[in-house]
């Protein structure tokens, strides 16, 4: 029996394990992700939240996933409404990303007082004007992930896009990016092509 078991106290956290887990989290932030604002309307309530966890998981039908805090208001409202809108932000909309991530912003309709938006005709959720894209989604599944998160699975039922550059999250910071075409090899091993891939 260990001293901790004998005294009934919890063992001290393993600092080595904590450091390794933090390193993994830090490295994972180097995965570049787009930034979006989820919006939902349920009965007399509307709400929005900034996310950088949107991911396409299937093409037919087009299915997306989003990781949200299990006890968050957004998770609760989407669970009840079963419909919501994904507003994909442009590089010019970093202020919107910060606003809808601010826990001190007003609740309900008041958080949209200074925002240009219109109601989605299907779900009634706010559609943010000038966004890069809008996808109306229908919730199909919820999966508990980790200690405190829920993975929402949703099918896109409608979509619309506009020109512009995306707002992206990289290494914990938001960025406006400019894309450049890269050189790509047509065919895995074209005649006379070098053996390496660099």
Tab-separated table of C-alpha atoms in Angstrom:
chain	number	residue	atom	x	y	z
A	1	UNK	CA	0.000	0.000	0.000
A	2	UNK	CA	1.339	3.414	-0.970
A	3	UNK	CA	1.528	6.325	1.516
A	4	UNK	CA	-1.229	8.085	-0.418
A	5	UNK	CA	-3.499	5.032	-0.135
A	6	UNK	CA	-2.736	4.659	3.576
A	7	UNK	CA	-3.703	8.250	4.348
A	8	UNK	CA	-6.633	8.369	1.946
A	9	UNK	CA	-5.181	11.361	0.051
A	10	UNK	CA	-4.983	11.700	-3.709
A	11	UNK	CA	-1.529	11.195	-5.210
A	12	UNK	CA	0.293	14.327	-6.348
A	13	UNK	CA	0.026	15.020	-10.094
A	14	UNK	CA	2.878	13.657	-12.154
A	15	UNK	CA	4.600	16.817	-13.407
A	16	UNK	CA	6.360	14.840	-16.124
A	17	UNK	CA	3.023	13.577	-17.472
A	18	UNK	CA	1.476	17.051	-17.254
A	19	UNK	CA	4.385	18.536	-19.193
A	20	UNK	CA	4.107	15.845	-21.882
A	21	UNK	CA	0.359	16.414	-22.254
A	22	UNK	CA	0.870	20.180	-22.515
A	23	UNK	CA	3.506	19.641	-25.204
A	24	UNK	CA	1.045	17.549	-27.204
A	25	UNK	CA	-1.599	20.271	-26.897
A	26	UNK	CA	0.898	22.936	-27.975
A	27	UNK	CA	1.981	20.890	-30.992
A	28	UNK	CA	-1.651	20.250	-31.972
A	29	UNK	CA	-2.132	24.000	-32.336
A	30	UNK	CA	0.073	23.851	-35.418
A	31	UNK	CA	-2.806	22.207	-37.252
A	32	UNK	CA	-4.219	25.085	-39.297
A	33	UNK	CA	-7.991	25.424	-38.917
A	34	UNK	CA	-10.599	27.775	-40.280
A	35	UNK	CA	-12.529	30.025	-37.907
A	36	UNK	CA	-16.322	30.098	-37.890
A	37	UNK	CA	-19.168	31.433	-35.795
A	38	UNK	CA	-21.946	28.979	-35.012
A	39	UNK	CA	-25.373	30.581	-34.608
A	40	UNK	CA	-28.586	29.029	-33.358
A	41	UNK	CA	-32.168	30.074	-32.697
A	42	UNK	CA	-34.460	28.169	-30.363
A	43	UNK	CA	-37.837	29.524	-29.310
A	44	UNK	CA	-37.132	33.123	-28.188
A	45	UNK	CA	-33.376	32.640	-27.747
A	46	UNK	CA	-30.542	33.260	-30.198
A	47	UNK	CA	-26.897	32.596	-29.504
A	48	UNK	CA	-23.511	32.525	-31.220
A	49	UNK	CA	-20.088	31.089	-30.473
A	50	UNK	CA	-16.720	31.197	-32.210
A	51	UNK	CA	-15.180	27.825	-33.072
A	52	UNK	CA	-12.053	26.609	-34.823
A	53	UNK	CA	-12.955	22.926	-34.639
A	54	UNK	CA	-15.155	22.606	-37.738
A	55	UNK	CA	-14.211	19.646	-39.905
A	56	UNK	CA	-15.750	17.892	-42.906
A	57	UNK	CA	-15.996	14.190	-42.034
A	58	UNK	CA	-18.003	12.891	-45.017
A	59	UNK	CA	-18.799	14.127	-48.510
A	60	UNK	CA	-22.002	12.151	-49.222
A	61	UNK	CA	-24.012	13.487	-47.596
A	62	UNK	CA	-21.850	16.453	-46.629
A	63	UNK	CA	-21.299	15.934	-42.919
A	64	UNK	CA	-19.385	18.137	-40.508
A	65	UNK	CA	-18.238	17.823	-36.918
A	66	UNK	CA	-17.732	20.439	-34.212
A	67	UNK	CA	-16.268	20.083	-30.740
A	68	UNK	CA	-18.012	22.150	-28.046
A	69	UNK	CA	-17.996	22.251	-24.273
A	70	UNK	CA	-20.555	19.746	-23.051
A	71	UNK	CA	-22.188	22.127	-20.575
A	72	UNK	CA	-22.121	25.207	-22.828
A	73	UNK	CA	-25.234	27.132	-23.786
A	74	UNK	CA	-24.468	26.554	-27.470
A	75	UNK	CA	-24.393	22.784	-27.028
A	76	UNK	CA	-27.686	22.903	-25.137
A	77	UNK	CA	-29.457	25.087	-27.714
A	78	UNK	CA	-28.250	23.071	-30.703
A	79	UNK	CA	-29.337	19.880	-28.955
A	80	UNK	CA	-32.838	21.315	-28.609
A	81	UNK	CA	-33.150	23.140	-31.929
A	82	UNK	CA	-31.413	20.418	-33.995
A	83	UNK	CA	-30.569	23.131	-36.573
A	84	UNK	CA	-27.876	25.803	-36.702
A	85	UNK	CA	-25.764	27.887	-39.071
A	86	UNK	CA	-22.009	27.801	-39.631
A	87	UNK	CA	-20.733	31.269	-40.585
A	88	UNK	CA	-17.220	30.878	-42.036
A	89	UNK	CA	-15.285	34.082	-41.316
A	90	UNK	CA	-13.070	36.071	-43.664
A	91	UNK	CA	-9.680	37.471	-42.768
A	92	UNK	CA	-11.381	40.832	-42.212
A	93	UNK	CA	-13.673	39.469	-39.477
A	94	UNK	CA	-11.237	38.809	-36.633
A	95	UNK	CA	-13.179	41.265	-34.456
A	96	UNK	CA	-16.299	39.124	-34.885
A	97	UNK	CA	-14.331	36.046	-33.858
A	98	UNK	CA	-13.128	37.815	-30.717
A	99	UNK	CA	-16.593	39.196	-29.943
A	100	UNK	CA	-18.394	35.876	-30.080
A	101	UNK	CA	-15.641	34.264	-28.001
A	102	UNK	CA	-15.972	36.910	-25.271
A	103	UNK	CA	-17.841	35.470	-22.250
A	104	UNK	CA	-18.669	39.029	-21.105
A	105	UNK	CA	-20.740	39.926	-24.169
A	106	UNK	CA	-24.492	40.493	-23.657
A	107	UNK	CA	-26.754	37.441	-23.900
A	108	UNK	CA	-29.448	36.672	-26.445
A	109	UNK	CA	-30.370	39.156	-29.162
A	110	UNK	CA	-28.310	41.922	-27.542
A	111	UNK	CA	-25.048	40.276	-28.619
A	112	UNK	CA	-26.115	40.980	-32.219
A	113	UNK	CA	-27.009	44.663	-31.690
A	114	UNK	CA	-23.896	45.922	-33.500
A	115	UNK	CA	-23.747	43.061	-36.013
A	116	UNK	CA	-25.209	43.015	-39.525
A	117	UNK	CA	-27.194	39.822	-39.882
A	118	UNK	CA	-30.356	38.282	-41.269
A	119	UNK	CA	-32.339	35.229	-40.226
A	120	UNK	CA	-31.661	31.944	-41.990
A	121	UNK	CA	-34.920	31.008	-43.753
A	122	UNK	CA	-34.734	27.378	-42.615
A	123	UNK	CA	-33.466	27.480	-39.041
A	124	UNK	CA	-34.081	31.109	-38.083
A	125	UNK	CA	-30.472	31.304	-36.850
A	126	UNK	CA	-28.544	34.519	-37.549
A	127	UNK	CA	-26.570	34.621	-40.793
A	128	UNK	CA	-23.673	37.061	-40.474
A	129	UNK	CA	-23.345	39.392	-43.427
A	130	UNK	CA	-20.086	39.501	-45.403
A	131	UNK	CA	-18.948	36.095	-44.169
A	132	UNK	CA	-16.920	33.860	-46.480
A	133	UNK	CA	-19.509	31.092	-46.460
A	134	UNK	CA	-22.676	29.974	-44.752
A	135	UNK	CA	-23.798	26.401	-44.160
A	136	UNK	CA	-27.169	25.538	-42.664
A	137	UNK	CA	-26.837	22.297	-40.714
A	138	UNK	CA	-29.064	19.672	-39.135
A	139	UNK	CA	-27.779	17.881	-36.052
A	140	UNK	CA	-27.616	14.108	-36.509
A	141	UNK	CA	-25.521	12.839	-33.594
A	142	UNK	CA	-23.680	13.815	-30.408
A	143	UNK	CA	-20.658	11.991	-28.994
A	144	UNK	CA	-19.051	12.611	-25.608
A	145	UNK	CA	-15.344	13.271	-26.061
A	146	UNK	CA	-12.765	13.634	-23.295
A	147	UNK	CA	-13.621	14.988	-19.875
A	148	UNK	CA	-15.828	17.912	-20.820
A	149	UNK	CA	-16.488	18.099	-24.553
A	150	UNK	CA	-19.152	16.952	-26.984
A	151	UNK	CA	-18.582	16.224	-30.657
A	152	UNK	CA	-21.579	17.386	-32.678
A	153	UNK	CA	-22.183	15.637	-36.008
A	154	UNK	CA	-24.348	17.520	-38.503
A	155	UNK	CA	-25.446	17.270	-42.111
A	156	UNK	CA	-25.342	20.404	-44.276
A	157	UNK	CA	-28.746	21.094	-45.831
A	158	UNK	CA	-27.976	24.394	-47.576
A	159	UNK	CA	-24.896	26.481	-48.336
A	160	UNK	CA	-23.757	29.732	-49.882
A	161	UNK	CA	-20.297	31.172	-50.517
A	162	UNK	CA	-18.750	34.548	-51.304
A	163	UNK	CA	-15.298	35.609	-52.530
A	164	UNK	CA	-12.613	36.427	-50.009
A	165	UNK	CA	-9.784	35.024	-47.900
A	166	UNK	CA	-10.413	32.898	-44.794
A	167	UNK	CA	-9.609	33.701	-41.201
A	168	UNK	CA	-7.443	30.884	-39.833
A	169	UNK	CA	-6.209	29.755	-36.444
A	170	UNK	CA	-2.540	28.759	-36.252
A	171	UNK	CA	-0.491	28.236	-33.090
A	172	UNK	CA	-3.227	29.817	-30.985
A	173	UNK	CA	-3.420	33.042	-33.009
A	174	UNK	CA	-5.765	34.313	-35.721
A	175	UNK	CA	-4.353	35.106	-39.155
A	176	UNK	CA	-5.465	36.595	-42.446
A	177	UNK	CA	-3.739	34.538	-45.118
A	178	UNK	CA	-2.896	35.022	-48.771
A	179	UNK	CA	-2.762	31.832	-50.803
A	180	UNK	CA	-0.167	31.079	-53.460
A	181	UNK	CA	-0.249	28.130	-55.834
A	182	UNK	CA	2.432	25.506	-55.213
A	183	UNK	CA	4.306	23.314	-57.678
A	184	UNK	CA	2.695	19.897	-57.896
A	185	UNK	CA	3.904	16.802	-59.726
A	186	UNK	CA	1.375	15.363	-62.172
A	187	UNK	CA	1.622	11.623	-61.620
A	188	UNK	CA	3.490	9.876	-58.859
A	189	UNK	CA	6.573	9.005	-60.896
A	190	UNK	CA	6.750	10.894	-64.153
A	191	UNK	CA	9.529	9.815	-66.566
A	192	UNK	CA	12.766	11.545	-65.679
A	193	UNK	CA	11.404	12.986	-62.446
A	194	UNK	CA	13.748	13.065	-59.438
A	195	UNK	CA	13.284	10.273	-56.896
A	196	UNK	CA	12.793	12.613	-53.927
A	197	UNK	CA	9.686	14.569	-53.032
A	198	UNK	CA	11.398	17.816	-51.978
